[in-house]
């Protein structure tokens, strides 16, 4: 994991001080040359070399970038930069740093003298960012739009948007935040909760309470943490499309009273339950998009079907169709009624697993018992023969007594012999 969070932009300040010192020296050299009647060739050459060697002045364009002062725009696109240029012009309002190799965005990465006070839109998409440190966007008082999409973020600091200390930092001025497709490699994703990392950065210290647009598309989210949206009361547009969300049971939309659009297309939603339906219905301005989800049309879908028939919140609800079970595939949800929504009497998966395990154990015990019987078959056969002989002798004694008792002559004879 990259560990460059301790680096800062001190190099840019040093270069600026050197530039100012060079200007002072050049002013002294030029003033002394004006007092002389015939300046020497060596002095002129020194002046030319000094001018050519000085770093770019504030307001000039960094060498690997393209600048337009009229449009207040600087583009440093696909330049393989490993750090943010130190000599950005102070007039910049739109800064594009896409397609580079930044890897780590340290604290104060955009701190400058004079500050970039007018920078409003910052695009860092596709720049191989793996780590965004605490306070990376400090000293940007006018920053309204930030795009970190298409970066394999392994570590997004909880204080990335709020400063190194959220308790004493001013709220972020951000209005739009794009975090689309920031999925780290699989091995890094397994080491920690990726969803939890993003949620911690969104709710730290109420730094983003002024946020109006949040995009979290294509991040393979399986769930949303319970309090991921609690610190975003001003949110108006939330984009969660193309994830792997299977349920919205544990996330609350109750405090998003200004929410206008909620995109949930291309997820793994099977049904929306009563709590979620009631929260969405209570939002006065929201429009919900639910296309391309594998809806399971069984008895658990009854509440959602009834809600869809009554609400105007869902956009394009006529396009929603069943994916399961097979007999209901491609049936429109709005055409269903309670008689169509049945649940097969299938045991819960946990109980099915228990019964399967019990069956395997009993089969194993039975196999062992049969094996023991087979290995001791000769002894068992001898034991059965002995029991048979004993039973036969015993039965012959009973048979003899029965014959005596049944014949009167034998009975009298038996009685006389006893006398």
PDB file of C-alpha atoms in Angstrom, residues 27-129:
ATOM      1  CA  UNK A  27      16.672  44.327 -10.838  1.00  0.00           C
ATOM      2  CA  UNK A  28      19.915  45.298  -9.122  1.00  0.00           C
ATOM      3  CA  UNK A  29      22.009  44.150 -12.108  1.00  0.00           C
ATOM      4  CA  UNK A  30      19.823  46.045 -14.592  1.00  0.00           C
ATOM      5  CA  UNK A  31      19.907  49.253 -12.516  1.00  0.00           C
ATOM      6  CA  UNK A  32      23.689  49.141 -12.243  1.00  0.00           C
ATOM      7  CA  UNK A  33      24.011  48.560 -15.985  1.00  0.00           C
ATOM      8  CA  UNK A  34      21.856  51.634 -16.732  1.00  0.00           C
ATOM      9  CA  UNK A  35      24.281  53.889 -14.796  1.00  0.00           C
ATOM     10  CA  UNK A  36      27.247  52.691 -16.855  1.00  0.00           C
ATOM     11  CA  UNK A  37      27.777  54.241 -20.283  1.00  0.00           C
ATOM     12  CA  UNK A  38      28.699  51.037 -22.110  1.00  0.00           C
ATOM     13  CA  UNK A  39      27.449  47.769 -20.666  1.00  0.00           C
ATOM     14  CA  UNK A  40      29.753  44.853 -21.232  1.00  0.00           C
ATOM     15  CA  UNK A  41      28.855  41.834 -23.311  1.00  0.00           C
ATOM     16  CA  UNK A  42      29.371  39.523 -20.325  1.00  0.00           C
ATOM     17  CA  UNK A  43      26.794  41.420 -18.246  1.00  0.00           C
ATOM     18  CA  UNK A  44      24.224  41.159 -21.028  1.00  0.00           C
ATOM     19  CA  UNK A  45      24.823  37.456 -21.437  1.00  0.00           C
ATOM     20  CA  UNK A  46      24.512  36.938 -17.667  1.00  0.00           C
ATOM     21  CA  UNK A  47      21.203  38.807 -17.666  1.00  0.00           C
ATOM     22  CA  UNK A  48      19.850  36.682 -20.529  1.00  0.00           C
ATOM     23  CA  UNK A  49      20.916  33.435 -18.915  1.00  0.00           C
ATOM     24  CA  UNK A  50      19.398  34.456 -15.575  1.00  0.00           C
ATOM     25  CA  UNK A  51      16.081  35.313 -17.197  1.00  0.00           C
ATOM     26  CA  UNK A  52      15.975  32.014 -19.072  1.00  0.00           C
ATOM     27  CA  UNK A  53      16.886  29.993 -15.960  1.00  0.00           C
ATOM     28  CA  UNK A  54      14.272  31.409 -13.571  1.00  0.00           C
ATOM     29  CA  UNK A  55      11.216  29.215 -12.762  1.00  0.00           C
ATOM     30  CA  UNK A  56       7.790  30.115 -14.129  1.00  0.00           C
ATOM     31  CA  UNK A  57       6.223  33.067 -12.402  1.00  0.00           C
ATOM     32  CA  UNK A  58       2.807  32.846 -10.757  1.00  0.00           C
ATOM     33  CA  UNK A  59       0.252  33.206 -13.497  1.00  0.00           C
ATOM     34  CA  UNK A  60       2.354  31.392 -16.079  1.00  0.00           C
ATOM     35  CA  UNK A  61       1.553  27.895 -17.357  1.00  0.00           C
ATOM     36  CA  UNK A  62       3.395  24.794 -16.053  1.00  0.00           C
ATOM     37  CA  UNK A  63       5.554  23.242 -18.733  1.00  0.00           C
ATOM     38  CA  UNK A  64       3.663  19.903 -19.183  1.00  0.00           C
ATOM     39  CA  UNK A  65       0.225  21.576 -19.195  1.00  0.00           C
ATOM     40  CA  UNK A  66      -2.000  23.592 -21.478  1.00  0.00           C
ATOM     41  CA  UNK A  67      -3.486  26.779 -20.080  1.00  0.00           C
ATOM     42  CA  UNK A  68      -6.175  29.228 -21.089  1.00  0.00           C
ATOM     43  CA  UNK A  69      -6.289  32.343 -18.918  1.00  0.00           C
ATOM     44  CA  UNK A  70      -9.414  33.550 -20.706  1.00  0.00           C
ATOM     45  CA  UNK A  71     -11.257  30.309 -19.851  1.00  0.00           C
ATOM     46  CA  UNK A  72      -9.522  30.012 -16.442  1.00  0.00           C
ATOM     47  CA  UNK A  73      -8.621  26.432 -17.361  1.00  0.00           C
ATOM     48  CA  UNK A  74      -5.472  24.305 -16.965  1.00  0.00           C
ATOM     49  CA  UNK A  75      -5.193  20.860 -18.575  1.00  0.00           C
ATOM     50  CA  UNK A  76      -2.417  18.455 -17.601  1.00  0.00           C
ATOM     51  CA  UNK A  77      -3.879  15.387 -19.293  1.00  0.00           C
ATOM     52  CA  UNK A  78      -2.006  12.122 -19.971  1.00  0.00           C
ATOM     53  CA  UNK A  79       1.366  13.594 -19.011  1.00  0.00           C
ATOM     54  CA  UNK A  80       2.458  10.770 -16.667  1.00  0.00           C
ATOM     55  CA  UNK A  81       2.734  13.230 -13.793  1.00  0.00           C
ATOM     56  CA  UNK A  82       3.659  11.678 -10.440  1.00  0.00           C
ATOM     57  CA  UNK A  83       2.642  14.725  -8.378  1.00  0.00           C
ATOM     58  CA  UNK A  84       0.503  17.814  -8.682  1.00  0.00           C
ATOM     59  CA  UNK A  85       2.429  20.612 -10.492  1.00  0.00           C
ATOM     60  CA  UNK A  86       3.787  23.139  -8.019  1.00  0.00           C
ATOM     61  CA  UNK A  87       3.560  26.172 -10.328  1.00  0.00           C
ATOM     62  CA  UNK A  88      -0.156  26.224 -11.130  1.00  0.00           C
ATOM     63  CA  UNK A  89      -1.380  29.713 -12.044  1.00  0.00           C
ATOM     64  CA  UNK A  90      -3.489  31.408  -9.396  1.00  0.00           C
ATOM     65  CA  UNK A  91      -6.230  32.257 -11.894  1.00  0.00           C
ATOM     66  CA  UNK A  92      -7.140  28.586 -12.504  1.00  0.00           C
ATOM     67  CA  UNK A  93     -10.813  27.769 -12.031  1.00  0.00           C
ATOM     68  CA  UNK A  94     -11.002  24.405 -13.862  1.00  0.00           C
ATOM     69  CA  UNK A  95      -8.121  21.982 -13.387  1.00  0.00           C
ATOM     70  CA  UNK A  96      -7.837  18.667 -15.285  1.00  0.00           C
ATOM     71  CA  UNK A  97      -5.215  16.172 -14.062  1.00  0.00           C
ATOM     72  CA  UNK A  98      -6.650  13.069 -15.723  1.00  0.00           C
ATOM     73  CA  UNK A  99      -4.675  10.131 -17.065  1.00  0.00           C
ATOM     74  CA  UNK A 100      -1.561  10.565 -14.915  1.00  0.00           C
ATOM     75  CA  UNK A 101       0.376   8.412 -12.410  1.00  0.00           C
ATOM     76  CA  UNK A 102      -0.180  10.293  -9.172  1.00  0.00           C
ATOM     77  CA  UNK A 103      -0.504   7.206  -6.903  1.00  0.00           C
ATOM     78  CA  UNK A 104      -0.645   9.272  -3.681  1.00  0.00           C
ATOM     79  CA  UNK A 105      -2.391  12.570  -3.002  1.00  0.00           C
ATOM     80  CA  UNK A 106      -0.698  13.941   0.147  1.00  0.00           C
ATOM     81  CA  UNK A 107      -2.003  16.405   2.691  1.00  0.00           C
ATOM     82  CA  UNK A 108      -2.072  19.930   1.321  1.00  0.00           C
ATOM     83  CA  UNK A 109      -1.417  18.759  -2.214  1.00  0.00           C
ATOM     84  CA  UNK A 110      -2.941  21.970  -3.581  1.00  0.00           C
ATOM     85  CA  UNK A 111      -1.611  24.437  -1.000  1.00  0.00           C
ATOM     86  CA  UNK A 112       0.061  27.347  -2.845  1.00  0.00           C
ATOM     87  CA  UNK A 113       1.194  30.921  -2.278  1.00  0.00           C
ATOM     88  CA  UNK A 114      -0.751  32.754  -3.468  1.00  0.00           C
ATOM     89  CA  UNK A 115      -3.527  30.173  -2.881  1.00  0.00           C
ATOM     90  CA  UNK A 116      -5.655  28.671  -5.634  1.00  0.00           C
ATOM     91  CA  UNK A 117      -8.579  30.669  -4.337  1.00  0.00           C
ATOM     92  CA  UNK A 118     -10.683  30.393  -7.499  1.00  0.00           C
ATOM     93  CA  UNK A 119     -10.302  26.670  -8.199  1.00  0.00           C
ATOM     94  CA  UNK A 120     -13.885  25.388  -8.454  1.00  0.00           C
ATOM     95  CA  UNK A 121     -13.697  22.169 -10.539  1.00  0.00           C
ATOM     96  CA  UNK A 122     -10.997  19.537 -10.056  1.00  0.00           C
ATOM     97  CA  UNK A 123     -10.855  16.374 -12.188  1.00  0.00           C
ATOM     98  CA  UNK A 124      -8.464  13.626 -11.042  1.00  0.00           C
ATOM     99  CA  UNK A 125     -10.156  10.694 -12.785  1.00  0.00           C
ATOM    100  CA  UNK A 126      -8.050   7.893 -14.208  1.00  0.00           C
ATOM    101  CA  UNK A 127      -4.824   9.034 -12.525  1.00  0.00           C
ATOM    102  CA  UNK A 128      -3.896   5.729 -10.811  1.00  0.00           C
ATOM    103  CA  UNK A 129      -4.641   7.131  -7.366  1.00  0.00           C
TER     104      UNK A 129
END
